[in-house]
Amino acid sequence: MIFAANWKMHLAPDEARSYAHRFLDGFSPRAGSHYWFFPPAVSLEATALAFRGLPEIRVGAQDVYWEPKGAFTGATSVPLAAGAGAAIALVGHSERRHVFGETDLDTARKVRALLAGSMTPLLCVGEKLEERESGATEAVVLRQVGAVADGLDPAALDQIVIAYEPVWAIGTGKNATPQDAAAVHRTIRRDLRSRGAKSPRILYGGSVNLANADTLLAEEEINGVLVGGASLDPDGWRRLIELGSRK
């Protein structure tokens, strides 16, 4: 089980250190569970240091650029992220796609850069409301997965973690039902296995909170959650993890 916290544009370095201290107070990891934190770039090193020495906790970047270095003002390369303590990185989050205009080709380049740098990509995929209402959910999600998976060998595919996050459910208070989410996860898993992946890991993201985490995680197809706003309070995040870990 993976519990991934995306802090988005919140928590400066001092706040990240305070968060880690509060989160760890009373935190008891469960065997087989993993806890991932994605702070903003300015807080990446502070967060990594605050959680240092805890093998069940990994810290990641919210985004990376595919070039290893160069004149790319404002971008963070895979080597720079790794140097600050990142072991994983988000790729293709809906806000990167729909606010910043990233394309499927961009996500594919980033995933390949992460794999080449021995970092774990957490690839986000999901449909917009109009795509869902027109019955295009499966086509959209498989297109986004395929843009990255095409040309990769099975070993590389097994290094990628997928997060299904329907765009219409992010920050809206709405979320797919556990059964709806599981159906999309099943579609993604079937596609990845057809490409040779042995053990695809697929998380759900989209307005996950204390009220719905346990029912979502009760679905066998859901291997964890990617959480935004509900992860910003360390005590609430710890409670959500404890609740979800009862599966």
CSV table of N, CA, C and O in Angstrom, one decimal, residues 62-186:
chain,number,residue,atom,x,y,z
A,62,GLN,N,7.7,17.3,-7.2
A,62,GLN,CA,6.4,17.4,-7.8
A,62,GLN,C,6.5,17.4,-9.4
A,62,GLN,O,5.5,17.2,-10.0
A,63,ASP,N,7.7,17.7,-9.9
A,63,ASP,CA,7.9,17.8,-11.3
A,63,ASP,C,9.4,17.7,-11.6
A,63,ASP,O,10.2,18.1,-10.8
A,64,VAL,N,9.7,17.3,-12.8
A,64,VAL,CA,11.1,17.4,-13.3
A,64,VAL,C,11.1,17.7,-14.8
A,64,VAL,O,10.1,17.6,-15.4
A,65,TYR,N,12.3,18.2,-15.2
A,65,TYR,CA,12.4,18.4,-16.7
A,65,TYR,C,13.3,17.3,-17.2
A,65,TYR,O,14.1,16.6,-16.5
A,66,TRP,N,13.2,17.0,-18.5
A,66,TRP,CA,13.8,15.8,-19.0
A,66,TRP,C,15.3,16.0,-19.4
A,66,TRP,O,16.0,15.1,-19.5
A,67,GLU,N,15.8,17.3,-19.5
A,67,GLU,CA,17.2,17.5,-19.8
A,67,GLU,C,18.0,17.4,-18.5
A,67,GLU,O,17.5,17.9,-17.4
A,68,PRO,N,19.2,16.9,-18.4
A,68,PRO,CA,19.9,16.8,-17.2
A,68,PRO,C,20.5,18.1,-16.7
A,68,PRO,O,20.8,18.2,-15.5
A,69,LYS,N,20.7,19.0,-17.6
A,69,LYS,CA,21.3,20.3,-17.2
A,69,LYS,C,21.1,21.3,-18.4
A,69,LYS,O,20.8,20.9,-19.5
A,70,GLY,N,21.4,22.6,-18.1
A,70,GLY,CA,21.3,23.5,-19.2
A,70,GLY,C,20.6,24.8,-18.9
A,70,GLY,O,20.3,25.1,-17.7
A,71,ALA,N,20.4,25.6,-19.9
A,71,ALA,CA,19.7,26.9,-19.7
A,71,ALA,C,18.2,26.8,-19.8
A,71,ALA,O,17.5,27.1,-20.8
A,72,PHE,N,17.7,26.3,-18.7
A,72,PHE,CA,16.2,26.0,-18.6
A,72,PHE,C,15.7,26.7,-17.2
A,72,PHE,O,15.4,26.0,-16.3
A,73,THR,N,15.7,28.0,-17.2
A,73,THR,CA,15.3,28.8,-16.0
A,73,THR,C,14.0,28.3,-15.4
A,73,THR,O,13.0,28.2,-16.1
A,74,GLY,N,14.1,28.0,-14.1
A,74,GLY,CA,12.9,27.6,-13.4
A,74,GLY,C,12.7,26.1,-13.3
A,74,GLY,O,11.8,25.6,-12.6
A,75,ALA,N,13.4,25.3,-14.2
A,75,ALA,CA,13.2,23.9,-14.2
A,75,ALA,C,14.1,23.2,-13.2
A,75,ALA,O,15.2,23.7,-12.8
A,76,THR,N,13.7,22.0,-12.9
A,76,THR,CA,14.5,21.1,-12.0
A,76,THR,C,14.8,19.8,-12.7
A,76,THR,O,13.8,19.1,-13.1
A,77,SER,N,16.0,19.5,-12.9
A,77,SER,CA,16.4,18.2,-13.6
A,77,SER,C,16.3,17.1,-12.6
A,77,SER,O,16.3,17.2,-11.4
A,78,VAL,N,16.4,15.9,-13.2
A,78,VAL,CA,16.4,14.7,-12.3
A,78,VAL,C,17.7,14.6,-11.4
A,78,VAL,O,17.5,14.4,-10.2
A,79,PRO,N,18.9,14.9,-12.0
A,79,PRO,CA,20.0,14.9,-11.1
A,79,PRO,C,19.9,16.0,-9.9
A,79,PRO,O,20.3,15.7,-8.8
A,80,LEU,N,19.3,17.2,-10.2
A,80,LEU,CA,19.2,18.2,-9.2
A,80,LEU,C,18.2,17.7,-8.1
A,80,LEU,O,18.4,17.9,-6.9
A,81,ALA,N,17.1,17.1,-8.6
A,81,ALA,CA,16.1,16.6,-7.6
A,81,ALA,C,16.7,15.5,-6.7
A,81,ALA,O,16.5,15.5,-5.5
A,82,ALA,N,17.5,14.6,-7.4
A,82,ALA,CA,18.1,13.5,-6.6
A,82,ALA,C,19.1,14.1,-5.6
A,82,ALA,O,19.2,13.6,-4.5
A,83,GLY,N,19.8,15.1,-6.0
A,83,GLY,CA,20.8,15.7,-5.1
A,83,GLY,C,20.2,16.3,-3.9
A,83,GLY,O,20.8,16.5,-2.9
A,84,ALA,N,18.9,16.8,-4.0
A,84,ALA,CA,18.2,17.4,-2.9
A,84,ALA,C,17.5,16.3,-2.1
A,84,ALA,O,16.9,16.7,-1.1
A,85,GLY,N,17.6,15.1,-2.5
A,85,GLY,CA,17.0,14.0,-1.7
A,85,GLY,C,15.8,13.3,-2.3
A,85,GLY,O,15.2,12.4,-1.6
A,86,ALA,N,15.4,13.6,-3.5
A,86,ALA,CA,14.3,13.0,-4.1
A,86,ALA,C,14.6,11.6,-4.6
A,86,ALA,O,15.7,11.3,-5.2
A,87,ALA,N,13.7,10.6,-4.4
A,87,ALA,CA,13.8,9.3,-4.9
A,87,ALA,C,12.7,8.9,-5.9
A,87,ALA,O,12.8,7.9,-6.6
A,88,ILE,N,11.7,9.8,-6.0
A,88,ILE,CA,10.6,9.6,-6.8
A,88,ILE,C,10.2,11.0,-7.4
A,88,ILE,O,10.6,12.0,-6.9
A,89,ALA,N,9.3,11.0,-8.4
A,89,ALA,CA,8.8,12.3,-8.9
A,89,ALA,C,7.4,12.1,-9.5
A,89,ALA,O,7.2,11.1,-10.2
A,90,LEU,N,6.6,13.1,-9.3
A,90,LEU,CA,5.3,13.1,-10.0
A,90,LEU,C,5.5,13.5,-11.5
A,90,LEU,O,6.4,14.3,-11.8
A,91,VAL,N,4.8,12.9,-12.4
A,91,VAL,CA,4.8,13.2,-13.8
A,91,VAL,C,3.4,13.3,-14.3
A,91,VAL,O,2.6,12.4,-14.0
A,92,GLY,N,3.1,14.3,-15.1
A,92,GLY,CA,1.8,14.4,-15.7
A,92,GLY,C,0.6,14.7,-14.8
A,92,GLY,O,-0.5,14.4,-15.1
A,93,HIS,N,0.9,15.3,-13.6
A,93,HIS,CA,-0.3,15.6,-12.8
A,93,HIS,C,-1.2,16.5,-13.6
A,93,HIS,O,-0.8,17.3,-14.4
A,94,SER,N,-2.5,16.4,-13.3
A,94,SER,CA,-3.5,17.1,-14.1
A,94,SER,C,-3.3,18.6,-14.1
A,94,SER,O,-3.6,19.3,-15.1
A,95,GLU,N,-2.7,19.1,-13.0
A,95,GLU,CA,-2.4,20.6,-13.0
A,95,GLU,C,-1.3,20.9,-14.0
A,95,GLU,O,-1.3,22.0,-14.6
A,96,ARG,N,-0.3,20.0,-14.1
A,96,ARG,CA,0.7,20.2,-15.1
A,96,ARG,C,0.2,20.1,-16.5
A,96,ARG,O,0.5,20.9,-17.4
A,97,ARG,N,-0.7,19.2,-16.7
A,97,ARG,CA,-1.3,19.0,-18.0
A,97,ARG,C,-2.3,20.2,-18.4
A,97,ARG,O,-2.2,20.7,-19.5
A,98,HIS,N,-3.2,20.5,-17.5
A,98,HIS,CA,-4.3,21.4,-17.9
A,98,HIS,C,-4.1,22.8,-17.4
A,98,HIS,O,-4.8,23.7,-17.9
A,99,VAL,N,-3.2,23.1,-16.5
A,99,VAL,CA,-2.9,24.5,-16.2
A,99,VAL,C,-1.6,25.0,-16.9
A,99,VAL,O,-1.6,26.1,-17.5
A,100,PHE,N,-0.6,24.1,-17.0
A,100,PHE,CA,0.7,24.5,-17.6
A,100,PHE,C,0.8,23.9,-19.1
A,100,PHE,O,1.8,24.2,-19.7
A,101,GLY,N,-0.1,23.2,-19.5
A,101,GLY,CA,-0.1,22.8,-20.9
A,101,GLY,C,0.8,21.7,-21.3
A,101,GLY,O,1.2,21.6,-22.5
A,102,GLU,N,1.2,20.8,-20.4
A,102,GLU,CA,2.1,19.7,-20.7
A,102,GLU,C,1.4,18.7,-21.6
A,102,GLU,O,0.2,18.4,-21.4
A,103,THR,N,2.1,18.1,-22.5
A,103,THR,CA,1.6,17.2,-23.4
A,103,THR,C,1.9,15.7,-23.0
A,103,THR,O,2.8,15.5,-22.2
A,104,ASP,N,1.3,14.8,-23.7
A,104,ASP,CA,1.7,13.4,-23.5
A,104,ASP,C,3.1,13.1,-23.8
A,104,ASP,O,3.8,12.4,-23.2
A,105,LEU,N,3.6,13.8,-24.9
A,105,LEU,CA,5.1,13.7,-25.2
A,105,LEU,C,5.9,14.2,-24.1
A,105,LEU,O,7.0,13.6,-23.8
A,106,ASP,N,5.6,15.3,-23.5
A,106,ASP,CA,6.3,15.8,-22.3
A,106,ASP,C,6.4,14.8,-21.2
A,106,ASP,O,7.5,14.6,-20.6
A,107,THR,N,5.3,14.2,-20.9
A,107,THR,CA,5.3,13.2,-19.8
A,107,THR,C,6.2,12.0,-20.2
A,107,THR,O,6.9,11.5,-19.3
A,108,ALA,N,6.1,11.6,-21.4
A,108,ALA,CA,7.0,10.4,-21.8
A,108,ALA,C,8.4,10.8,-21.7
A,108,ALA,O,9.2,9.9,-21.2
A,109,ARG,N,8.8,12.0,-22.1
A,109,ARG,CA,10.2,12.4,-21.9
A,109,ARG,C,10.6,12.4,-20.5
A,109,ARG,O,11.8,12.0,-20.1
A,110,LYS,N,9.8,12.9,-19.6
A,110,LYS,CA,10.1,13.0,-18.2
A,110,LYS,C,10.2,11.6,-17.6
A,110,LYS,O,11.1,11.4,-16.7
A,111,VAL,N,9.3,10.7,-17.9
A,111,VAL,CA,9.4,9.3,-17.4
A,111,VAL,C,10.7,8.7,-17.8
A,111,VAL,O,11.4,8.0,-17.0
A,112,ARG,N,11.1,8.8,-19.0
A,112,ARG,CA,12.3,8.2,-19.5
A,112,ARG,C,13.6,8.8,-18.8
A,112,ARG,O,14.5,8.1,-18.5
A,113,ALA,N,13.5,10.1,-18.5
A,113,ALA,CA,14.6,10.8,-17.8
A,113,ALA,C,14.7,10.2,-16.4
A,113,ALA,O,15.8,10.0,-15.8
A,114,LEU,N,13.5,10.0,-15.7
A,114,LEU,CA,13.5,9.5,-14.4
A,114,LEU,C,14.1,8.1,-14.3
A,114,LEU,O,14.9,7.7,-13.5
A,115,LEU,N,13.6,7.2,-15.3
A,115,LEU,CA,14.1,5.9,-15.3
A,115,LEU,C,15.6,5.8,-15.5
A,115,LEU,O,16.3,5.0,-14.9
A,116,ALA,N,16.1,6.7,-16.4
A,116,ALA,CA,17.5,6.8,-16.7
A,116,ALA,C,18.3,7.2,-15.5
A,116,ALA,O,19.5,6.8,-15.3
A,117,GLY,N,17.7,8.0,-14.6
A,117,GLY,CA,18.3,8.5,-13.4
A,117,GLY,C,18.0,7.7,-12.2
A,117,GLY,O,18.3,8.1,-11.1
A,118,SER,N,17.5,6.5,-12.4
A,118,SER,CA,17.2,5.5,-11.3
A,118,SER,C,16.2,6.1,-10.3
A,118,SER,O,16.3,5.8,-9.1
A,119,MET,N,15.3,6.9,-10.7
A,119,MET,CA,14.2,7.4,-9.9
A,119,MET,C,12.9,6.8,-10.3
A,119,MET,O,12.7,6.5,-11.4
A,120,THR,N,12.0,6.7,-9.3
A,120,THR,CA,10.6,6.1,-9.6
A,120,THR,C,9.7,7.2,-10.1
A,120,THR,O,9.5,8.2,-9.4
A,121,PRO,N,9.1,7.0,-11.3
A,121,PRO,CA,8.1,7.9,-11.8
A,121,PRO,C,6.7,7.5,-11.2
A,121,PRO,O,6.3,6.4,-11.2
A,122,LEU,N,6.0,8.5,-10.7
A,122,LEU,CA,4.6,8.4,-10.4
A,122,LEU,C,3.8,9.1,-11.4
A,122,LEU,O,3.6,10.3,-11.4
A,123,LEU,N,3.3,8.4,-12.4
A,123,LEU,CA,2.6,8.9,-13.6
A,123,LEU,C,1.2,9.1,-13.3
A,123,LEU,O,0.5,8.1,-13.0
A,124,CYS,N,0.7,10.3,-13.4
A,124,CYS,CA,-0.7,10.6,-13.2
A,124,CYS,C,-1.5,10.7,-14.5
A,124,CYS,O,-1.0,11.2,-15.5
A,125,VAL,N,-2.6,10.0,-14.5
A,125,VAL,CA,-3.5,10.0,-15.7
A,125,VAL,C,-4.9,10.2,-15.2
A,125,VAL,O,-5.3,9.9,-14.1
A,126,GLY,N,-5.8,10.7,-16.2
A,126,GLY,CA,-7.2,10.9,-15.8
A,126,GLY,C,-7.9,11.8,-16.8
A,126,GLY,O,-7.3,12.6,-17.5
A,127,GLU,N,-9.2,11.7,-16.8
A,127,GLU,CA,-10.1,12.3,-17.8
A,127,GLU,C,-10.7,13.6,-17.2
A,127,GLU,O,-10.9,13.7,-16.0
A,128,LYS,N,-11.1,14.5,-18.0
A,128,LYS,CA,-11.9,15.7,-17.7
A,128,LYS,C,-13.3,15.3,-17.6
A,128,LYS,O,-13.7,14.3,-18.1
A,129,LEU,N,-14.2,16.2,-17.0
A,129,LEU,CA,-15.6,15.9,-16.9
A,129,LEU,C,-16.3,15.6,-18.2
A,129,LEU,O,-17.0,14.7,-18.3
A,130,GLU,N,-16.0,16.5,-19.2
A,130,GLU,CA,-16.7,16.3,-20.5
A,130,GLU,C,-16.3,15.0,-21.2
A,130,GLU,O,-17.0,14.4,-21.9
A,131,GLU,N,-15.0,14.6,-20.9
A,131,GLU,CA,-14.6,13.3,-21.5
A,131,GLU,C,-15.3,12.1,-20.8
A,131,GLU,O,-15.7,11.1,-21.4
A,132,ARG,N,-15.5,12.3,-19.5
A,132,ARG,CA,-16.2,11.2,-18.7
A,132,ARG,C,-17.6,11.1,-19.2
A,132,ARG,O,-18.2,10.0,-19.5
A,133,GLU,N,-18.3,12.3,-19.3
A,133,GLU,CA,-19.7,12.3,-19.7
A,133,GLU,C,-19.9,11.8,-21.1
A,133,GLU,O,-21.0,11.3,-21.4
A,134,SER,N,-18.9,11.9,-22.0
A,134,SER,CA,-19.0,11.4,-23.4
A,134,SER,C,-18.6,10.0,-23.5
A,134,SER,O,-18.6,9.4,-24.6
A,135,GLY,N,-18.3,9.4,-22.4
A,135,GLY,CA,-17.9,7.9,-22.4
A,135,GLY,C,-16.5,7.7,-22.9
A,135,GLY,O,-16.1,6.6,-23.3
A,136,ALA,N,-15.6,8.7,-22.8
A,136,ALA,CA,-14.2,8.6,-23.3
A,136,ALA,C,-13.2,8.3,-22.2
A,136,ALA,O,-12.0,8.3,-22.5
A,137,THR,N,-13.6,8.0,-21.0
A,137,THR,CA,-12.7,7.8,-19.9
A,137,THR,C,-11.6,6.7,-20.3
A,137,THR,O,-10.4,7.0,-20.2
A,138,GLU,N,-12.0,5.6,-20.8
A,138,GLU,CA,-11.0,4.5,-21.1
A,138,GLU,C,-10.1,5.0,-22.2
A,138,GLU,O,-8.9,4.7,-22.0
A,139,ALA,N,-10.6,5.6,-23.2
A,139,ALA,CA,-9.7,6.0,-24.3
A,139,ALA,C,-8.7,7.0,-23.9
A,139,ALA,O,-7.5,7.0,-24.3
A,140,VAL,N,-9.1,8.0,-23.1
A,140,VAL,CA,-8.2,9.0,-22.6
A,140,VAL,C,-7.1,8.4,-21.7
A,140,VAL,O,-5.9,8.7,-21.9
A,141,VAL,N,-7.5,7.6,-20.8
A,141,VAL,CA,-6.5,7.1,-19.8
A,141,VAL,C,-5.6,6.2,-20.5
A,141,VAL,O,-4.3,6.2,-20.3
A,142,LEU,N,-6.0,5.3,-21.4
A,142,LEU,CA,-5.1,4.4,-22.2
A,142,LEU,C,-4.2,5.2,-23.1
A,142,LEU,O,-3.1,4.8,-23.3
A,143,ARG,N,-4.7,6.3,-23.6
A,143,ARG,CA,-3.8,7.1,-24.5
A,143,ARG,C,-2.7,7.7,-23.6
A,143,ARG,O,-1.5,7.7,-24.0
A,144,GLN,N,-3.0,8.2,-22.4
A,144,GLN,CA,-2.0,8.8,-21.6
A,144,GLN,C,-1.0,7.7,-21.1
A,144,GLN,O,0.2,8.0,-21.0
A,145,VAL,N,-1.5,6.6,-20.8
A,145,VAL,CA,-0.6,5.5,-20.4
A,145,VAL,C,0.3,5.0,-21.5
A,145,VAL,O,1.5,4.9,-21.4
A,146,GLY,N,-0.4,4.9,-22.7
A,146,GLY,CA,0.4,4.4,-23.9
A,146,GLY,C,1.5,5.3,-24.3
A,146,GLY,O,2.5,4.9,-24.8
A,147,ALA,N,1.2,6.6,-24.2
A,147,ALA,CA,2.2,7.6,-24.6
A,147,ALA,C,3.6,7.4,-23.9
A,147,ALA,O,4.6,7.6,-24.4
A,148,VAL,N,3.5,6.9,-22.6
A,148,VAL,CA,4.6,6.6,-21.8
A,148,VAL,C,5.1,5.2,-22.0
A,148,VAL,O,6.3,4.9,-22.1
A,149,ALA,N,4.2,4.2,-22.1
A,149,ALA,CA,4.6,2.8,-22.1
A,149,ALA,C,5.1,2.3,-23.4
A,149,ALA,O,5.9,1.4,-23.5
A,150,ASP,N,4.6,3.0,-24.5
A,150,ASP,CA,5.1,2.5,-25.8
A,150,ASP,C,6.6,2.5,-25.9
A,150,ASP,O,7.2,3.6,-25.7
A,151,GLY,N,7.2,1.4,-26.3
A,151,GLY,CA,8.6,1.3,-26.4
A,151,GLY,C,9.4,1.0,-25.2
A,151,GLY,O,10.6,0.7,-25.3
A,152,LEU,N,8.7,0.9,-24.1
A,152,LEU,CA,9.5,0.5,-22.8
A,152,LEU,C,9.4,-1.0,-22.7
A,152,LEU,O,8.4,-1.6,-22.9
A,153,ASP,N,10.5,-1.6,-22.1
A,153,ASP,CA,10.4,-3.0,-21.9
A,153,ASP,C,9.7,-3.3,-20.6
A,153,ASP,O,9.5,-2.4,-19.8
A,154,PRO,N,9.3,-4.6,-20.3
A,154,PRO,CA,8.5,-4.9,-19.1
A,154,PRO,C,9.2,-4.5,-17.8
A,154,PRO,O,8.5,-4.1,-16.9
A,155,ALA,N,10.5,-4.6,-17.8
A,155,ALA,CA,11.2,-4.3,-16.5
A,155,ALA,C,11.1,-2.8,-16.2
A,155,ALA,O,10.9,-2.4,-15.0
A,156,ALA,N,11.1,-2.0,-17.2
A,156,ALA,CA,10.9,-0.5,-17.0
A,156,ALA,C,9.5,-0.2,-16.6
A,156,ALA,O,9.3,0.6,-15.8
A,157,LEU,N,8.5,-0.9,-17.3
A,157,LEU,CA,7.1,-0.7,-16.9
A,157,LEU,C,6.9,-1.0,-15.5
A,157,LEU,O,6.1,-0.3,-14.8
A,158,ASP,N,7.5,-2.0,-14.9
A,158,ASP,CA,7.3,-2.4,-13.5
A,158,ASP,C,7.9,-1.4,-12.5
A,158,ASP,O,7.6,-1.4,-11.4
A,159,GLN,N,8.7,-0.5,-13.0
A,159,GLN,CA,9.3,0.6,-12.2
A,159,GLN,C,8.4,1.8,-12.1
A,159,GLN,O,8.6,2.6,-11.2
A,160,ILE,N,7.4,1.9,-13.0
A,160,ILE,CA,6.5,3.0,-13.0
A,160,ILE,C,5.3,2.8,-12.1
A,160,ILE,O,4.7,1.7,-12.2
A,161,VAL,N,4.9,3.7,-11.3
A,161,VAL,CA,3.7,3.7,-10.5
A,161,VAL,C,2.7,4.6,-11.2
A,161,VAL,O,3.0,5.7,-11.6
A,162,ILE,N,1.5,4.2,-11.3
A,162,ILE,CA,0.4,5.0,-12.0
A,162,ILE,C,-0.5,5.5,-10.9
A,162,ILE,O,-0.8,4.8,-9.9
A,163,ALA,N,-1.0,6.8,-11.1
A,163,ALA,CA,-2.0,7.3,-10.2
A,163,ALA,C,-3.2,7.7,-11.1
A,163,ALA,O,-3.0,8.6,-12.0
A,164,TYR,N,-4.3,7.1,-11.0
A,164,TYR,CA,-5.5,7.5,-11.7
A,164,TYR,C,-6.2,8.6,-10.9
A,164,TYR,O,-6.6,8.4,-9.8
A,165,GLU,N,-6.2,9.8,-11.5
A,165,GLU,CA,-6.9,10.9,-10.8
A,165,GLU,C,-7.8,11.6,-11.8
A,165,GLU,O,-7.4,12.4,-12.6
A,166,PRO,N,-9.1,11.3,-11.7
A,166,PRO,CA,-10.1,11.9,-12.6
A,166,PRO,C,-10.0,13.4,-12.4
A,166,PRO,O,-10.2,13.9,-11.2
A,167,VAL,N,-9.8,14.2,-13.4
A,167,VAL,CA,-9.6,15.7,-13.3
A,167,VAL,C,-10.8,16.3,-12.6
A,167,VAL,O,-10.7,17.2,-11.8
A,168,TRP,N,-12.0,15.8,-12.9
A,168,TRP,CA,-13.2,16.4,-12.4
A,168,TRP,C,-13.4,16.2,-10.9
A,168,TRP,O,-14.2,16.8,-10.2
A,169,ALA,N,-12.5,15.3,-10.3
A,169,ALA,CA,-12.7,15.0,-8.9
A,169,ALA,C,-11.6,15.7,-8.0
A,169,ALA,O,-11.5,15.5,-6.8
A,170,ILE,N,-10.7,16.4,-8.7
A,170,ILE,CA,-9.5,17.0,-7.9
A,170,ILE,C,-9.9,18.3,-7.3
A,170,ILE,O,-10.2,19.3,-8.1
A,171,GLY,N,-9.9,18.4,-6.0
A,171,GLY,CA,-10.2,19.7,-5.3
A,171,GLY,C,-11.6,20.1,-5.4
A,171,GLY,O,-11.9,21.2,-5.1
A,172,THR,N,-12.5,19.2,-5.9
A,172,THR,CA,-13.9,19.6,-6.1
A,172,THR,C,-14.8,19.1,-5.0
A,172,THR,O,-16.0,19.5,-4.9
A,173,GLY,N,-14.3,18.2,-4.1
A,173,GLY,CA,-15.1,17.5,-3.2
A,173,GLY,C,-15.8,16.3,-3.7
A,173,GLY,O,-16.5,15.6,-3.0
A,174,LYS,N,-15.8,16.1,-5.0
A,174,LYS,CA,-16.4,15.0,-5.7
A,174,LYS,C,-15.3,13.9,-5.8
A,174,LYS,O,-14.1,14.2,-5.9
A,175,ASN,N,-15.7,12.7,-5.9
A,175,ASN,CA,-14.7,11.6,-6.2
A,175,ASN,C,-15.4,10.5,-6.9
A,175,ASN,O,-16.6,10.3,-6.7
A,176,ALA,N,-14.7,9.7,-7.7
A,176,ALA,CA,-15.3,8.5,-8.3
A,176,ALA,C,-15.7,7.6,-7.2
A,176,ALA,O,-15.0,7.5,-6.1
A,177,THR,N,-16.7,6.8,-7.4
A,177,THR,CA,-17.1,5.8,-6.4
A,177,THR,C,-15.9,4.7,-6.4
A,177,THR,O,-15.2,4.6,-7.4
A,178,PRO,N,-15.8,4.0,-5.3
A,178,PRO,CA,-14.8,3.0,-5.3
A,178,PRO,C,-14.9,2.0,-6.5
A,178,PRO,O,-13.9,1.6,-7.0
A,179,GLN,N,-16.1,1.7,-6.8
A,179,GLN,CA,-16.3,0.7,-7.9
A,179,GLN,C,-15.9,1.3,-9.3
A,179,GLN,O,-15.3,0.7,-10.1
A,180,ASP,N,-16.2,2.6,-9.5
A,180,ASP,CA,-15.8,3.3,-10.7
A,180,ASP,C,-14.3,3.4,-10.8
A,180,ASP,O,-13.7,3.1,-11.9
A,181,ALA,N,-13.7,3.8,-9.7
A,181,ALA,CA,-12.2,3.9,-9.7
A,181,ALA,C,-11.6,2.5,-9.9
A,181,ALA,O,-10.6,2.4,-10.7
A,182,ALA,N,-12.1,1.5,-9.3
A,182,ALA,CA,-11.6,0.1,-9.5
A,182,ALA,C,-11.7,-0.3,-10.9
A,182,ALA,O,-10.8,-1.0,-11.5
A,183,ALA,N,-12.8,0.0,-11.6
A,183,ALA,CA,-13.0,-0.3,-13.0
A,183,ALA,C,-11.9,0.3,-13.9
A,183,ALA,O,-11.4,-0.4,-14.8
A,184,VAL,N,-11.6,1.6,-13.6
A,184,VAL,CA,-10.5,2.2,-14.4
A,184,VAL,C,-9.2,1.6,-14.1
A,184,VAL,O,-8.3,1.3,-15.0
A,185,HIS,N,-8.9,1.3,-12.8
A,185,HIS,CA,-7.7,0.7,-12.5
A,185,HIS,C,-7.5,-0.7,-13.1
A,185,HIS,O,-6.4,-1.0,-13.6
A,186,ARG,N,-8.6,-1.4,-13.2
A,186,ARG,CA,-8.6,-2.7,-13.9
A,186,ARG,C,-8.2,-2.6,-15.3
A,186,ARG,O,-7.4,-3.4,-15.9
